[in-house]
PDB file of C-alpha atoms and ligand atoms in Angstrom:
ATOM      1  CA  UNK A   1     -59.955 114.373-162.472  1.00  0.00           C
ATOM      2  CA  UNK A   2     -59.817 112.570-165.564  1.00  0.00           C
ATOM      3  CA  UNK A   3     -62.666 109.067-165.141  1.00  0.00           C
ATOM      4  CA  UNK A   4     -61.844 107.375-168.193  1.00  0.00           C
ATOM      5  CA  UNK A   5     -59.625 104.277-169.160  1.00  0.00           C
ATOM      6  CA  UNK A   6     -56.821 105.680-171.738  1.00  0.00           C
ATOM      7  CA  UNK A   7     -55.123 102.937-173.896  1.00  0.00           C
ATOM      8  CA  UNK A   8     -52.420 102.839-176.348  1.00  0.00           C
ATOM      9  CA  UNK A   9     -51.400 100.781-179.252  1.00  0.00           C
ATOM     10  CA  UNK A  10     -47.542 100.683-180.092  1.00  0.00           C
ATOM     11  CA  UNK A  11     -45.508  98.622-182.715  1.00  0.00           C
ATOM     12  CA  UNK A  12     -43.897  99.233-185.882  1.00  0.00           C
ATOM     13  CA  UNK A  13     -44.879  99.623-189.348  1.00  0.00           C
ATOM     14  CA  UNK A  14     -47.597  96.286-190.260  1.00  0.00           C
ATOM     15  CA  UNK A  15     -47.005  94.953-186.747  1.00  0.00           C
ATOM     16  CA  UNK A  16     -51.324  95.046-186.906  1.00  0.00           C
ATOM     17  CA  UNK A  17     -52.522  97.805-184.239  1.00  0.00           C
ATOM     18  CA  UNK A  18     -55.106  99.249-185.967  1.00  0.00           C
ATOM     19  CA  UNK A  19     -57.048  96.012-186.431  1.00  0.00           C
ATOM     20  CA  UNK A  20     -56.420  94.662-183.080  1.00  0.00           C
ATOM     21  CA  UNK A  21     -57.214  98.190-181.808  1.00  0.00           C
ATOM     22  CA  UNK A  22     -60.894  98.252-183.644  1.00  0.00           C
ATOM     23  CA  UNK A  23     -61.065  94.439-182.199  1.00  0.00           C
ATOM     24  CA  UNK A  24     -60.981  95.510-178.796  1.00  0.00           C
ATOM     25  CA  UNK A  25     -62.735  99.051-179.477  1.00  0.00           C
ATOM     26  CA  UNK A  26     -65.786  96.324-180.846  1.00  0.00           C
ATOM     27  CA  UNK A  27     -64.736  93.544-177.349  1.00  0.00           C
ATOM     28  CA  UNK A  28     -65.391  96.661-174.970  1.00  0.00           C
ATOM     29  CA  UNK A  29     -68.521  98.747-177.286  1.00  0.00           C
ATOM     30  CA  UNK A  30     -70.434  95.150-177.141  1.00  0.00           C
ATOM     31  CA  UNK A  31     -69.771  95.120-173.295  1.00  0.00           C
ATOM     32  CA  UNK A  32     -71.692  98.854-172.862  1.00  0.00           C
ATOM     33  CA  UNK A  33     -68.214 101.124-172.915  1.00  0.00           C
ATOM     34  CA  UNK A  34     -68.348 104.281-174.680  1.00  0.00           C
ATOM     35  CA  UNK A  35     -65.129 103.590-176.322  1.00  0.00           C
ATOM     36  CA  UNK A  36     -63.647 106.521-178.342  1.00  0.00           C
ATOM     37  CA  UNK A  37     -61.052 105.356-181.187  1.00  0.00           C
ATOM     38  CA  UNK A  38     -58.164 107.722-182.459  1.00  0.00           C
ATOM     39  CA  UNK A  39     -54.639 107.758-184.243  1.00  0.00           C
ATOM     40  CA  UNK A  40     -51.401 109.488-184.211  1.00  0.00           C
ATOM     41  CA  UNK A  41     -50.783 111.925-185.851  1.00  0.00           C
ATOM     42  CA  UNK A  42     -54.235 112.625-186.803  1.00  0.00           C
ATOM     43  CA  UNK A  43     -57.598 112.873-184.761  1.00  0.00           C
ATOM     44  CA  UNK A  44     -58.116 116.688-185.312  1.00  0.00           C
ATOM     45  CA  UNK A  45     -57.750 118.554-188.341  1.00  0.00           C
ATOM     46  CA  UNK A  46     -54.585 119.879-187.322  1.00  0.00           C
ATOM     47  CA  UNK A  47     -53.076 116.491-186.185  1.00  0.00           C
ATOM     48  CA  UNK A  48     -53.972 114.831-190.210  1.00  0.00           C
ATOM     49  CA  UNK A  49     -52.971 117.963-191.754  1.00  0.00           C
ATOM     50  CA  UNK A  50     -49.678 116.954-189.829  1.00  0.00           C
ATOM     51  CA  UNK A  51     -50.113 113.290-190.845  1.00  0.00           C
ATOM     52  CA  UNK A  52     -49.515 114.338-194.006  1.00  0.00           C
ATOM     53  CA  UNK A  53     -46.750 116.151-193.785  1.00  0.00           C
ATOM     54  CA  UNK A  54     -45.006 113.813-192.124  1.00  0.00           C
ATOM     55  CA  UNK A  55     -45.936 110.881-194.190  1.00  0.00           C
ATOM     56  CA  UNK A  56     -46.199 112.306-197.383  1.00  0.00           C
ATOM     57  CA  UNK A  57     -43.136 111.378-199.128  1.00  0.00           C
ATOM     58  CA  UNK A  58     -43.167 114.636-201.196  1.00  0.00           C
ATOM     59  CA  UNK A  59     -42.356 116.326-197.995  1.00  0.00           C
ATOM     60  CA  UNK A  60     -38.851 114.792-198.677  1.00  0.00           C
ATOM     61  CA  UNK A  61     -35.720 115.846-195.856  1.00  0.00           C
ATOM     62  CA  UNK A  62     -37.347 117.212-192.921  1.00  0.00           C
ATOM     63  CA  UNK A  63     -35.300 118.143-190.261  1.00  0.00           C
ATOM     64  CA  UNK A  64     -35.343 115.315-187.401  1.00  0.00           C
ATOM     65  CA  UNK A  65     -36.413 118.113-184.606  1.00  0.00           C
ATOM     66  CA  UNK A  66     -38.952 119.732-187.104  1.00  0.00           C
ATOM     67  CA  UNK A  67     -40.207 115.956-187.424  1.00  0.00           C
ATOM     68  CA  UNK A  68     -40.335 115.580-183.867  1.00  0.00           C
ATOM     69  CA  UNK A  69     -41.964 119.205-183.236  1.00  0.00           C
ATOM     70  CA  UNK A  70     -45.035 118.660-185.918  1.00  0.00           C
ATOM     71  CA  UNK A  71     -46.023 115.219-184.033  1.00  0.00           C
ATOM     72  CA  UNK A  72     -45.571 117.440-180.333  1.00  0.00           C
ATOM     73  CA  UNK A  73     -48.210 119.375-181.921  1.00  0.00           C
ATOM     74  CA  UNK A  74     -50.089 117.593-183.132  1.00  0.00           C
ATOM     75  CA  UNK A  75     -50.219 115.406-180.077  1.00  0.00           C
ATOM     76  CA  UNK A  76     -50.698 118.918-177.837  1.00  0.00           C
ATOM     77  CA  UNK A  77     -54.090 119.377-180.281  1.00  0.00           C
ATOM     78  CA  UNK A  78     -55.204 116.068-179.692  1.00  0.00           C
ATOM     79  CA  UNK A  79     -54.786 115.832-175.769  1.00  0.00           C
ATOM     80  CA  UNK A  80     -56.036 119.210-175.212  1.00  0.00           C
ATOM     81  CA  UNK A  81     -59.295 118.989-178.019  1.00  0.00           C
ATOM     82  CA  UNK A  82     -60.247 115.492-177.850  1.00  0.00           C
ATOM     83  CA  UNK A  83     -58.660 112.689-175.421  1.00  0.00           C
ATOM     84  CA  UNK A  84     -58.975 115.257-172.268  1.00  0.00           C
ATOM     85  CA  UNK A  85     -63.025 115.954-172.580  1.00  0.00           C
ATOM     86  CA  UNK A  86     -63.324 112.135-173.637  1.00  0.00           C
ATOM     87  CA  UNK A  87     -61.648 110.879-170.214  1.00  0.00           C
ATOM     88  CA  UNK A  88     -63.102 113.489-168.224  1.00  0.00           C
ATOM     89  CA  UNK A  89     -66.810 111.810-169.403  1.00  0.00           C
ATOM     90  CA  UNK A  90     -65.938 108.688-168.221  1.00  0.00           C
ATOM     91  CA  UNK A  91     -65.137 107.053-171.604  1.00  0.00           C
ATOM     92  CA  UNK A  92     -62.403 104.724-173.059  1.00  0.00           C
ATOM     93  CA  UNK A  93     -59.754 105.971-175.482  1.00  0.00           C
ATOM     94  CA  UNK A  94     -57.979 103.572-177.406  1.00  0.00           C
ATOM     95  CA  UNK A  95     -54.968 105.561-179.327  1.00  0.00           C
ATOM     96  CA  UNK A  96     -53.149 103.986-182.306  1.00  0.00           C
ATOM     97  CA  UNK A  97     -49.688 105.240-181.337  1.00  0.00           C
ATOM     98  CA  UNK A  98     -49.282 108.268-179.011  1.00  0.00           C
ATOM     99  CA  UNK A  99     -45.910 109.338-177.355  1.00  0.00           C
ATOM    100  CA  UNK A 100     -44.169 105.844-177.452  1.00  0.00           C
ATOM    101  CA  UNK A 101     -43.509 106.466-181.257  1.00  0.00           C
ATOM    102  CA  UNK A 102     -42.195 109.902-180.957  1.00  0.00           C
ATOM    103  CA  UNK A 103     -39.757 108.085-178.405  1.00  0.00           C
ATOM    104  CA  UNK A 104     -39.194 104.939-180.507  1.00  0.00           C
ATOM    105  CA  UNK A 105     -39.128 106.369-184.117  1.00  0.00           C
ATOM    106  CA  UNK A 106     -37.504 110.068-183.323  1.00  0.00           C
ATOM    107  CA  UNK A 107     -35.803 109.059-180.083  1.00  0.00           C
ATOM    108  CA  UNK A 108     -33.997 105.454-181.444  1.00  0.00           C
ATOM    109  CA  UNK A 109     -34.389 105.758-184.699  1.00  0.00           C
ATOM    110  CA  UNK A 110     -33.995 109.490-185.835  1.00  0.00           C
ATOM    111  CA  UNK A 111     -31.035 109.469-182.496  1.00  0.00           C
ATOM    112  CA  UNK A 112     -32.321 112.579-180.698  1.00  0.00           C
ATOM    113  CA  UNK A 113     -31.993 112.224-177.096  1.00  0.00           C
ATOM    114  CA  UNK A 114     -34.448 110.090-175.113  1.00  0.00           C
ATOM    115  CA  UNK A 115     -34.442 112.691-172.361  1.00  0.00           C
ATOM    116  CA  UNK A 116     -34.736 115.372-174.280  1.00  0.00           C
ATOM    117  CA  UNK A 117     -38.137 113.789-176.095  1.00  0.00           C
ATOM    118  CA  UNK A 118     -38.815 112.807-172.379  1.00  0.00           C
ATOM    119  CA  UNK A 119     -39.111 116.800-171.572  1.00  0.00           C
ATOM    120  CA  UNK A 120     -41.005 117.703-174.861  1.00  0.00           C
ATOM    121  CA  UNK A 121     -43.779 114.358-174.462  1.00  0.00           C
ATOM    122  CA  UNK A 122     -44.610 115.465-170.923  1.00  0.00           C
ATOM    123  CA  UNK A 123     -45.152 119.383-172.636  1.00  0.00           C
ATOM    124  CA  UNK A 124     -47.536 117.943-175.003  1.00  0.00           C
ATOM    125  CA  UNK A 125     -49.397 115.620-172.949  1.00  0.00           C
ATOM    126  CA  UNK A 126     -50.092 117.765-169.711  1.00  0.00           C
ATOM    127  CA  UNK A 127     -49.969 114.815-167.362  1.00  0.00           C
ATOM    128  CA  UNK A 128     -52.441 112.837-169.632  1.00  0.00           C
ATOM    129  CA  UNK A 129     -50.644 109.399-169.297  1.00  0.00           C
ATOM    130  CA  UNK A 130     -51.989 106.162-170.562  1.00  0.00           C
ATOM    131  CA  UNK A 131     -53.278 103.538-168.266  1.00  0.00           C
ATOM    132  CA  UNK A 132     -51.958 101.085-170.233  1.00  0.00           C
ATOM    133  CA  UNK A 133     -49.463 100.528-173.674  1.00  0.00           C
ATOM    134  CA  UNK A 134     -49.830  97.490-175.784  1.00  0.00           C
ATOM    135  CA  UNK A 135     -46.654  97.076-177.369  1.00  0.00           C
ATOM    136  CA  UNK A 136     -47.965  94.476-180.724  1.00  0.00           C
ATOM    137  CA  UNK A 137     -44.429  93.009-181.505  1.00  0.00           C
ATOM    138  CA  UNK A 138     -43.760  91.578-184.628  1.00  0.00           C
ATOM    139  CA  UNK A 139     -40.239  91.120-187.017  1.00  0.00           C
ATOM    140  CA  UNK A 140     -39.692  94.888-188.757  1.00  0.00           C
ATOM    141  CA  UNK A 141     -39.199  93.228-191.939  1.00  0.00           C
ATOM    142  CA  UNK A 142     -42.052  91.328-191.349  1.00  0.00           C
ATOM    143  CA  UNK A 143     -44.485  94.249-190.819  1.00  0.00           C
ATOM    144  CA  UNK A 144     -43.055  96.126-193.531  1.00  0.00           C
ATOM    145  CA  UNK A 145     -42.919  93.224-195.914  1.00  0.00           C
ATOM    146  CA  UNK A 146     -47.046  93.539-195.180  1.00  0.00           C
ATOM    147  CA  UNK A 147     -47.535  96.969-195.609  1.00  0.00           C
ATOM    148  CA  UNK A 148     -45.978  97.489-198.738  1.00  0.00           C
ATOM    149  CA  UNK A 149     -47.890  94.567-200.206  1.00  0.00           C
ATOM    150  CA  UNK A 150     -51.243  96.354-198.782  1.00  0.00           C
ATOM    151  CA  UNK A 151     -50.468 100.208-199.577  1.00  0.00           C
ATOM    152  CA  UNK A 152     -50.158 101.302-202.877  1.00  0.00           C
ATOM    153  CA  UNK A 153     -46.321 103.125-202.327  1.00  0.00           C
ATOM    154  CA  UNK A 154     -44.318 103.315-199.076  1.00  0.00           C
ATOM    155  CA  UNK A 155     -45.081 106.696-196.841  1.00  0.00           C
ATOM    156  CA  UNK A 156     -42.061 108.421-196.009  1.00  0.00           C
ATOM    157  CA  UNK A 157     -41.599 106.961-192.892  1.00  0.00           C
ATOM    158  CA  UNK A 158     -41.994 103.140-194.687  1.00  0.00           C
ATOM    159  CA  UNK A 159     -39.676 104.068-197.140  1.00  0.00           C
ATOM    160  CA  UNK A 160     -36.861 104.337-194.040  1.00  0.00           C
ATOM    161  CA  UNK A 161     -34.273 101.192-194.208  1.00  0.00           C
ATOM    162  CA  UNK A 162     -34.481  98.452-192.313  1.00  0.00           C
ATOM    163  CA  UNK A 163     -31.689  99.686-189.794  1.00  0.00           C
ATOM    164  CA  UNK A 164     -33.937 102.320-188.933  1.00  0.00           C
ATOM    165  CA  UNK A 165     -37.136 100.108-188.565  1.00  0.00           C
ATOM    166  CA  UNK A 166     -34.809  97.577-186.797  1.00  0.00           C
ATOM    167  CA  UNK A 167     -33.660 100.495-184.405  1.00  0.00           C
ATOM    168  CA  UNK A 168     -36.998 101.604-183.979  1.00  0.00           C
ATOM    169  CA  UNK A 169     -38.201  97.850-182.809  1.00  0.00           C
ATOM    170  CA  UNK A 170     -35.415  97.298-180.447  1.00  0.00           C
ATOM    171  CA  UNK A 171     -36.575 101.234-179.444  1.00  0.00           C
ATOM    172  CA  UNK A 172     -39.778  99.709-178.132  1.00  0.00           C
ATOM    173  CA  UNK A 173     -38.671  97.074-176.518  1.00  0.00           C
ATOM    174  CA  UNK A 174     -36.258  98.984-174.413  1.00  0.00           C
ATOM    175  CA  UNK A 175     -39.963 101.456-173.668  1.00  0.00           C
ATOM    176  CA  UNK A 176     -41.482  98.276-172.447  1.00  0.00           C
ATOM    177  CA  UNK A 177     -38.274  97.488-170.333  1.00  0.00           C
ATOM    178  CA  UNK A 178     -38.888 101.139-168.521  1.00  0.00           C
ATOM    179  CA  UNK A 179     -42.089 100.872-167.775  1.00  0.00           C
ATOM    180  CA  UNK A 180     -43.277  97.376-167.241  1.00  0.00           C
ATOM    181  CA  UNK A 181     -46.222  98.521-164.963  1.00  0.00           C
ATOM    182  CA  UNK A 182     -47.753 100.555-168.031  1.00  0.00           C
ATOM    183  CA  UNK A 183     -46.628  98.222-170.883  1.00  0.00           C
ATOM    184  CA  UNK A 184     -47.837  94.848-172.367  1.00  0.00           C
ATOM    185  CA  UNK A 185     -45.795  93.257-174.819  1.00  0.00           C
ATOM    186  CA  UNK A 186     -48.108  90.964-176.885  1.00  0.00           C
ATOM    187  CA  UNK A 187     -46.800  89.206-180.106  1.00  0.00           C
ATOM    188  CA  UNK A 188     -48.616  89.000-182.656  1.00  0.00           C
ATOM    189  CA  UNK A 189     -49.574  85.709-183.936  1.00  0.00           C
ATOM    190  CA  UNK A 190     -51.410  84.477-187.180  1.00  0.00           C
ATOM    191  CA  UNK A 191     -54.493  84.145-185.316  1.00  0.00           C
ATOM    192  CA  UNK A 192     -56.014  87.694-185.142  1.00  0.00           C
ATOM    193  CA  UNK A 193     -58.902  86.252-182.837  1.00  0.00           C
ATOM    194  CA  UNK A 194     -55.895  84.425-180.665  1.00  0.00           C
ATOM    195  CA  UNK A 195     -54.163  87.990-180.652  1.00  0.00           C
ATOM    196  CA  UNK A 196     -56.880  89.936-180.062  1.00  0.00           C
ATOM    197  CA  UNK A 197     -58.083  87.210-176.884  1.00  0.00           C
ATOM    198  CA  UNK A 198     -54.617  88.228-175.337  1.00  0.00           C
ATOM    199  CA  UNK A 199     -55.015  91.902-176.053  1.00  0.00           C
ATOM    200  CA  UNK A 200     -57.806  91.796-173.817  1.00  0.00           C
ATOM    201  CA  UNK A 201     -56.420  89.524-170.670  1.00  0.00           C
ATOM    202  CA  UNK A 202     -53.916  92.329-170.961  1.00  0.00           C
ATOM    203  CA  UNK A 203     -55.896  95.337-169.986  1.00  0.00           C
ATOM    204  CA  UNK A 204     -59.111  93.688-168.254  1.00  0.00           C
ATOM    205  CA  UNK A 205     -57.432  94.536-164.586  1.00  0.00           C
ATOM    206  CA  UNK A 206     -58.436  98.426-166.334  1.00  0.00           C
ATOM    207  CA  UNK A 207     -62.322  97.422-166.829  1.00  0.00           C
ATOM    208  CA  UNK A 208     -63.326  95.895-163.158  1.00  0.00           C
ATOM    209  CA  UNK A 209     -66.706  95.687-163.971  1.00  0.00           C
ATOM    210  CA  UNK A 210     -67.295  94.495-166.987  1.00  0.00           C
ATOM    211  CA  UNK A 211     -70.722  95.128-167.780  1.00  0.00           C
ATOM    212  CA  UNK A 212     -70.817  99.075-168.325  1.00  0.00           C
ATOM    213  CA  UNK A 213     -70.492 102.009-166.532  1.00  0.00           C
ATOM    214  CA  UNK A 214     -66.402 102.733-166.716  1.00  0.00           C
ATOM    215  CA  UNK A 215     -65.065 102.788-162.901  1.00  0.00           C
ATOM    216  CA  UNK A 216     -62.396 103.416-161.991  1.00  0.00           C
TER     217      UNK A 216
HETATM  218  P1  TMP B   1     -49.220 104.661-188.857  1.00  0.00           P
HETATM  219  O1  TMP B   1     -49.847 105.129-187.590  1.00  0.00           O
HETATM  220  O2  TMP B   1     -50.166 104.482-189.964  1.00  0.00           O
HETATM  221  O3  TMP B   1     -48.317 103.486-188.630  1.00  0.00           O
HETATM  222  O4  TMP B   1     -48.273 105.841-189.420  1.00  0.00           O
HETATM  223  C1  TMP B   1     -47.664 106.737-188.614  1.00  0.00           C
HETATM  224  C2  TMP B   1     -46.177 106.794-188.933  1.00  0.00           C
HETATM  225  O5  TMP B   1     -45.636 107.929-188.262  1.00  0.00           O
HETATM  226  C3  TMP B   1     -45.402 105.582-188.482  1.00  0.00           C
HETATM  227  O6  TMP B   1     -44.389 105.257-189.419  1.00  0.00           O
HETATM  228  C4  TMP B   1     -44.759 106.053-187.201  1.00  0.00           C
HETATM  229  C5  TMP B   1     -44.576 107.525-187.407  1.00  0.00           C
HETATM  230  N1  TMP B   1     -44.606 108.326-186.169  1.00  0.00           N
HETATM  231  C6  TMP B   1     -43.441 108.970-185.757  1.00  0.00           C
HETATM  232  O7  TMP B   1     -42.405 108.880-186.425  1.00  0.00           O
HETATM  233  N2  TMP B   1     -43.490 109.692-184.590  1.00  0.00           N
HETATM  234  C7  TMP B   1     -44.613 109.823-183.830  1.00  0.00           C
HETATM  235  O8  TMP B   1     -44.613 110.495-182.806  1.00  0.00           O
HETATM  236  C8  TMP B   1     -45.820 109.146-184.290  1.00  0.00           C
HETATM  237  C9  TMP B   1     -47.081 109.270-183.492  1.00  0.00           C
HETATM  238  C10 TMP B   1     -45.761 108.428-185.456  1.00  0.00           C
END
């Protein structure tokens, strides 16, 4: 019996997760949650040893289902080590990205079959399914306009053309679609307090009391 609240942050490249995510990480910490931040790939040493594989653009072609494997296992490592223990204590994950992407970025944009990412996501994740997905939308170009001004070069995934980042946005949307109960689509605005205040109408039917102890 897993206790804890289990949120995740979707969008594409420089649509702004991470900040909102440490925004409401801060929102629900102040309010006496033991909130527990992570990010896909990455979280274990396995799953950023995988990060940089995948993102490093050194790694050059990599086959779509080797692509699609390395973030299964690294997803696998991070259920099983960290997000499983930190539910079953009662506390509240926030997860930049989790199986969404794979579905979004391998599924519509690399073109293997949703059902067949469908079979390997619910391998991985061993019934571990978030409470709640907040999709951050925001124009591909857009986001990737910002993130190439902020990094110092384009990972490999960045460096993808904008038919792919378009297919991968449209990808998300169609997630959302499926699974309205789950999913929040929240568009992100030049405010980030504005963004962040909606962010958190969005999943406050999760926190019922909200003045510590997580119930559920
Ligand atoms: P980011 O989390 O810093 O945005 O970088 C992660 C990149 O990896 C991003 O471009 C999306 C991509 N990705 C996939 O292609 N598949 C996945 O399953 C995950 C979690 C991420």
């Amino acid at each position: 019996m897993l206790r804890g609240v289990f949120i995740t942050f979707e969008g594409g490249d420089g649509a702004g997760k991470s900040s909102q995510m440490s925004l409401l990480a801060d929102g629900l910490t102040s309010r006496g949650y033991a909130v527990r931040t992570l990010r896909e790939p990455g979280g274990t040493a396995i799953g950023e040893a995988v990060r940089s594989i995948v993102l490093d653009p050194a790694t050059g072609s990599l086959d779509p289902i080797a692509e699609l494997l390395l973030h299964e296992a690294a997803r696998a490592q991070l259920v099983a080590e960290v997000i499983k223990p930190a539910l079953g204590r009662g506390e509240v994950v926030l997860c930049d990205r989790f199986y969404d992407s794979t579905l979004a970025y391998q599924g519509f944009g690399r073109g293997i079959d949703i059902d067949r990412i469908d079979e390997v996501n619910a391998i991985a994740v061993a019934g571990c399914i978030p409470d709640r997905t907040v999709l951050i939308e925001l124009d591909p170009m857009r986001g990737l306009a910002k993130v190439r001004a902020r990094d110092a070069g384009a990972d490999r995934m960045e460096q993808e053309d904008a038919a792919f980042h378009g297919a991968v946005h449209d990808g998300f949307l169609a997630l959302a679609r499926r699974e309205p109960g789950r999913f929040r689509i929240v568009a992100q605005t030049p405010s980030r307090e504005e963004t962040a205040a909606v962010i958190l109408k969005a999943v406050e039917d999760l926190f019922p009391d909200m003045t510590g102890s997580v119930r559920r």
